[in-house]
Short mmCIF file of C-alpha atoms in Angstrom, two decimals:
data_model
loop_
_atom_site.label_atom_id
_atom_site.label_comp_id
_atom_site.label_asym_id
_atom_site.label_seq_id
_atom_site.Cartn_x
_atom_site.Cartn_y
_atom_site.Cartn_z
CA MET A 1 78.87 125.69 96.25
CA ALA A 2 82.41 127.09 96.45
CA ALA A 3 85.03 125.12 98.35
CA ALA A 4 85.67 126.28 101.89
CA ALA A 5 88.64 128.61 102.23
CA THR A 6 91.63 127.38 104.21
CA PRO A 7 92.13 129.70 107.21
CA THR A 8 95.46 131.32 107.98
CA ILE A 9 97.24 129.71 110.93
CA PRO A 10 99.67 131.65 113.14
CA GLU A 11 103.28 130.61 112.57
CA ASN A 12 104.09 127.37 114.38
CA ASP A 13 107.54 126.18 113.30
CA PRO A 14 109.25 123.32 115.19
CA ASN A 15 112.61 124.98 114.52
CA ASN A 16 111.53 127.65 117.00
CA LEU A 17 111.39 124.94 119.68
CA LEU A 18 115.00 123.79 119.31
CA SER A 19 116.37 126.09 122.00
CA GLN A 20 113.77 124.83 124.48
CA LEU A 21 114.60 121.25 123.57
CA GLU A 22 118.31 121.81 124.15
CA SER A 23 117.87 123.78 127.38
CA ARG A 24 115.08 121.50 128.66
CA THR A 25 112.84 124.44 129.44
CA CYS A 26 109.58 123.05 128.02
CA ARG A 27 106.91 122.59 130.67
CA GLY A 28 106.68 118.95 131.70
CA TYR A 29 110.42 118.47 132.10
CA TYR A 30 110.22 118.79 135.88
CA ASP A 31 110.00 115.03 136.44
CA GLY A 32 113.01 114.33 134.23
CA ARG A 33 111.23 111.82 132.01
CA HIS A 34 110.30 113.77 128.90
CA HIS A 35 113.50 115.48 127.80
CA ASN A 36 113.20 113.97 124.32
CA ASN A 37 110.55 116.30 122.89
CA CYS A 38 109.10 119.78 123.01
CA TYR A 39 105.82 120.70 121.35
CA ASN A 40 103.67 123.72 120.66
CA ILE A 41 100.00 123.11 119.79
CA MET A 42 97.90 126.04 118.59
CA TRP A 43 94.15 125.77 118.06
CA GLN A 44 90.96 127.68 117.50
CA THR A 45 87.37 126.43 117.71
CA THR A 46 84.25 128.50 117.14
CA ASN A 47 84.25 129.80 120.73
CA LYS A 48 87.78 129.34 122.14
CA GLN A 49 91.41 129.50 121.08
CA GLY A 50 94.77 128.91 122.69
CA ALA A 51 98.22 127.38 122.60
CA THR A 52 100.04 124.83 124.74
CA ASN A 53 103.83 124.57 125.00
CA SER A 54 105.15 121.53 126.86
CA SER A 55 106.63 118.06 126.43
CA MET A 56 104.41 115.19 125.33
CA SER A 57 104.15 111.91 127.23
CA GLY A 58 100.81 110.56 126.01
CA ASN A 59 98.08 110.86 123.40
CA TRP A 60 96.10 113.98 122.50
CA ASN A 61 92.32 114.36 122.59
CA PHE A 62 91.09 117.32 120.56
CA GLY A 63 87.56 116.25 121.53
CA ASN A 64 87.90 117.48 125.13
CA THR A 65 85.10 120.04 125.52
CA SER A 66 86.37 121.33 128.87
CA VAL A 67 89.56 122.51 127.16
CA TYR A 68 88.50 123.35 123.61
CA GLY A 69 84.85 124.35 123.93
CA ASP A 70 82.88 123.65 120.76
CA VAL A 71 84.84 120.65 119.50
CA SER A 72 82.44 120.13 116.59
CA HIS A 73 84.27 122.77 114.52
CA TYR A 74 87.94 123.73 114.58
CA THR A 75 89.08 126.69 112.52
CA TYR A 76 92.59 125.32 112.87
CA ALA A 77 94.73 122.92 114.88
CA SER A 78 98.50 123.10 114.43
CA VAL A 79 100.95 120.66 116.03
CA ALA A 80 104.69 121.46 115.98
CA VAL A 81 107.19 119.12 117.66
CA ALA A 82 110.98 119.14 117.99
CA TYR A 83 112.27 115.82 119.27
CA ARG A 84 115.19 113.50 119.81
CA PRO A 85 114.78 109.98 118.37
CA GLY A 86 113.82 107.29 120.84
CA GLY A 87 110.88 107.31 123.19
CA PHE A 88 108.71 109.64 121.12
CA SER A 89 106.56 107.45 118.89
CA GLY A 90 103.10 105.98 118.65
CA LYS A 91 101.37 109.16 119.83
CA GLN A 92 97.73 109.28 118.81
CA PHE A 93 95.59 112.32 118.04
CA TRP A 94 91.83 112.32 117.64
CA PHE A 95 88.82 114.57 117.31
CA ALA A 96 85.19 114.19 118.33
CA ASN A 97 82.97 112.17 116.04
CA ASP A 98 81.37 114.26 113.26
CA ALA A 99 83.87 117.08 113.82
CA ARG A 100 84.97 119.52 111.14
CA VAL A 101 88.52 120.91 110.97
CA ASP A 102 89.25 123.67 108.47
CA HIS A 103 93.05 123.42 108.63
CA LEU A 104 95.06 120.70 110.40
CA VAL A 105 98.87 120.74 110.46
CA PHE A 106 101.49 118.35 111.84
CA ASN A 107 105.10 119.57 111.52
CA LEU A 108 107.98 117.67 113.16
CA LYS A 109 111.72 118.31 113.41
CA LYS A 110 114.21 115.61 114.40
CA VAL A 111 117.41 116.43 116.29
CA GLY A 112 120.08 113.73 116.04
CA GLU A 113 120.29 110.39 114.29
CA GLY A 114 117.57 107.75 114.45
CA ASP A 115 114.26 106.67 113.00
CA SER A 116 111.41 109.11 112.59
CA PRO A 117 108.47 108.38 114.92
CA TRP A 118 104.99 107.23 114.01
CA LEU A 119 102.10 109.56 114.81
CA ASN A 120 98.50 108.53 114.22
CA LEU A 121 95.29 110.41 113.44
CA VAL A 122 92.75 107.88 114.69
CA ASN A 123 89.55 107.18 116.64
CA SER A 124 87.45 109.76 114.79
CA ASN A 125 84.27 108.84 112.92
CA ASN A 126 82.86 111.03 110.14
CA LEU A 127 85.71 113.53 110.44
CA ASN A 128 85.76 116.25 107.78
CA VAL A 129 89.03 118.10 107.20
CA THR A 130 89.37 120.88 104.63
CA THR A 131 93.19 120.92 104.49
CA LEU A 132 95.68 118.53 106.11
CA ASP A 133 99.39 119.40 105.97
CA VAL A 134 101.87 116.73 107.11
CA ILE A 135 105.44 118.01 107.20
CA GLY A 136 108.90 116.97 108.24
CA ASP A 137 110.54 114.10 110.11
CA VAL A 138 107.53 111.92 110.82
CA MET A 139 105.83 108.70 109.76
CA PHE A 140 102.17 109.66 109.84
CA GLU A 141 99.14 107.37 109.67
CA VAL A 142 95.59 108.46 108.91
CA LYS A 143 93.15 105.80 110.11
CA LEU A 144 89.61 107.12 110.39
CA GLY A 145 86.15 105.64 110.83
CA GLY A 146 82.66 106.21 109.51
CA ASN A 147 82.40 108.24 106.32
CA SER A 148 85.36 110.60 106.71
CA SER A 149 86.65 113.08 104.14
CA ILE A 150 89.65 115.32 103.54
CA ASP A 151 89.43 117.92 100.80
CA THR A 152 93.18 118.48 100.36
CA ILE A 153 96.24 116.67 101.73
CA ASN A 154 99.70 118.20 101.27
CA ASN A 155 102.26 115.50 102.06
CA ALA A 156 105.80 116.61 102.86
CA ALA A 157 106.46 113.99 105.55
CA ASP A 158 108.89 111.08 105.55
CA ARG A 159 105.87 108.80 105.07
CA LEU A 160 102.11 109.20 104.98
CA SER A 161 100.08 106.01 105.36
CA LEU A 162 96.36 105.98 104.54
CA THR A 163 93.90 103.39 105.84
CA THR A 164 90.48 103.15 107.52
CA ASN A 165 88.62 101.32 110.22
CA SER A 166 86.41 98.38 109.27
CA ASN A 167 83.23 99.22 107.36
CA SER A 168 84.43 102.79 106.91
CA SER A 169 85.34 105.06 104.02
CA LEU A 170 87.84 107.85 103.43
CA THR A 171 87.34 110.23 100.50
CA ILE A 172 90.15 112.61 99.53
CA GLN A 173 89.50 115.19 96.84
CA THR A 174 93.12 116.20 96.15
CA LEU A 175 96.43 114.83 97.41
CA ASN A 176 99.66 116.70 96.61
CA GLN A 177 103.17 115.32 97.11
CA ASN A 178 106.12 117.52 96.18
CA ARG A 179 108.99 116.63 98.53
CA ALA A 180 111.76 114.69 96.79
CA ASP A 181 112.00 111.93 99.41
CA SER A 182 108.46 111.71 100.80
CA GLN A 183 106.54 108.45 100.68
CA LEU A 184 102.81 107.91 100.34
CA VAL A 185 101.40 104.45 101.07
CA ILE A 186 97.80 103.72 100.11
CA GLN A 187 97.16 100.66 102.24
CA GLU A 188 94.78 97.74 101.83
CA ALA A 189 92.13 99.33 104.00
CA PRO A 190 89.52 97.34 105.95
CA GLY A 191 87.06 99.86 104.48
CA SER A 192 87.53 101.89 101.29
CA ILE A 193 89.72 104.79 100.17
CA VAL A 194 89.03 107.03 97.17
CA ILE A 195 91.47 109.73 96.06
CA ASN A 196 89.87 111.76 93.29
CA THR A 197 93.06 113.55 92.15
CA LEU A 198 96.64 112.69 93.10
CA ASN A 199 99.40 115.12 92.05
CA GLN A 200 102.95 113.82 92.42
CA SER A 201 106.07 115.81 91.57
CA GLY A 202 108.49 114.05 93.93
CA GLY A 203 109.05 111.12 96.24
CA SER A 204 107.44 107.69 96.03
CA VAL A 205 103.80 106.62 95.92
CA TYR A 206 102.87 103.03 96.75
CA GLN A 207 99.31 102.13 95.82
CA ARG A 208 98.76 98.68 97.28
CA THR A 209 95.04 98.81 96.47
CA GLU A 210 92.04 101.21 96.68
CA GLU A 211 90.97 103.76 94.05
CA VAL A 212 92.60 106.80 92.46
CA GLY A 213 90.53 108.77 89.96
CA VAL A 214 93.27 110.79 88.25
CA ALA A 215 97.01 110.46 88.90
CA ASN A 216 99.10 113.35 87.56
CA ILE A 217 102.80 112.52 87.72
CA THR A 218 105.55 114.98 86.83
CA GLY A 219 108.31 113.59 89.07
CA GLY A 220 109.12 110.85 91.55
CA HIS A 221 108.13 107.20 91.21
CA TYR A 222 104.61 105.77 91.43
CA TYR A 223 104.20 102.05 92.14
CA GLN A 224 100.88 100.24 91.65
CA GLY A 225 100.49 96.87 93.39
CA TYR A 226 103.76 97.31 95.29
CA GLY A 227 104.76 98.68 98.66
CA PRO A 228 106.17 98.12 102.14
CA THR A 229 105.51 94.62 103.41
CA GLY A 230 107.19 92.55 106.10
CA GLY A 231 109.89 95.10 106.82
CA SER A 232 110.91 95.48 103.17
CA PHE A 233 109.35 96.48 99.84
CA GLY A 234 107.83 94.20 97.23
CA PRO A 235 104.68 93.34 95.26
CA SER A 236 101.71 93.66 97.62
CA GLY A 237 97.98 94.12 97.34
CA ASP A 238 95.80 93.88 94.26
CA GLY A 239 96.92 97.28 92.96
CA GLY A 240 93.46 98.80 93.07
CA GLN A 241 92.25 101.08 90.30
CA ILE A 242 93.42 104.21 88.53
CA GLY A 243 90.91 105.89 86.23
CA THR A 244 93.29 108.17 84.31
CA LEU A 245 97.08 108.19 84.54
CA ASN A 246 98.78 111.32 83.19
CA LEU A 247 102.50 110.55 83.13
CA GLN A 248 104.50 113.65 82.20
CA GLY A 249 107.73 112.94 84.08
CA GLY A 250 109.23 110.67 86.70
CA ALA A 251 108.41 106.97 86.57
CA PHE A 252 105.41 104.68 86.88
CA THR A 253 105.64 100.92 87.50
CA GLN A 254 102.55 98.72 87.42
CA TYR A 255 102.74 95.35 89.19
CA ALA A 256 99.01 94.75 89.61
CA GLY A 257 95.70 96.56 89.43
CA GLN A 258 93.75 98.31 86.73
CA ILE A 259 94.37 101.46 84.71
CA THR A 260 91.55 102.62 82.46
CA THR A 261 93.46 105.25 80.45
CA ALA A 262 97.17 106.04 80.48
CA ASN A 263 98.24 109.30 78.82
CA LEU A 264 102.00 109.00 78.34
CA SER A 265 103.78 112.23 77.40
CA GLY A 266 106.99 111.86 79.42
CA GLY A 267 108.74 109.88 82.09
CA THR A 268 109.12 106.09 82.11
CA PHE A 269 106.26 103.58 82.17
CA THR A 270 107.00 99.96 83.14
CA HIS A 271 104.38 97.22 82.98
CA ASN A 272 105.09 94.23 85.22
CA GLY A 273 101.51 93.04 85.62
CA GLY A 274 97.94 94.20 85.98
CA THR A 275 95.63 95.45 83.25
CA LEU A 276 95.81 98.55 81.07
CA SER A 277 92.74 99.28 78.96
CA ASN A 278 93.77 102.29 76.87
CA VAL A 279 97.16 103.89 76.14
CA VAL A 280 97.51 107.32 74.57
CA LEU A 281 100.97 108.44 73.47
CA LYS A 282 101.25 112.21 73.40
CA ALA A 283 104.00 114.52 72.19
CA GLY A 284 107.17 113.72 74.08
CA GLY A 285 105.93 110.28 75.19
#
């Protein structure tokens, strides 16, 4: 069976919200409490579609049938936010259990100095997403339940953190990271995470544990058995497993964990711990 096609989403760029943010003309500003953000959320289910432009003060429930109709299947859901640092963090988004989303996008733009906020995709069991794009000035956590799956993740956020609920699994077919300063953190999940193919051409990847089938690295730095812990970075987790490492550029540092086969044709490989079963040096390695 051919993979499902990713639908085309209407343009939803947070840069187009900057004038509303500055002039405080987003709906929701009337009470004077939410001047720090302006969002535009566009969506389409099998029987309804729409867009909402306002300022966000709470969490977001894409499982609300009175608003979205058939919440079991979204053709797309696109979230764009322009914000000022401070007061806009910890917002949670969720879908109905067993829902399918063909294309899900989060794109955030920060105005001014300060930390990027955390947003969370949570409280959804057995969620199936065809394509998830995470973009811009945001620290984004995926924490799903049941047997959830995402076919493709494109990470261009400040940080993407992957974990699960207890007794749950998350299967990702392909994860792409191209932005030069993005971070991906594969956490020690209460359940299990499997990434079949991880393609990295920029940024940092921290695999604290869990399983990666094939890691293709052409740029950036991949750390196994190392990551953010206690407000800093250091050795953490058991490193998990990597079936095949294809290192063509960038750098790879192993602190813990297992690698079955490492094909080294470029970049820099550093072994500080863990096990490595088979090393293949190719031209240029």
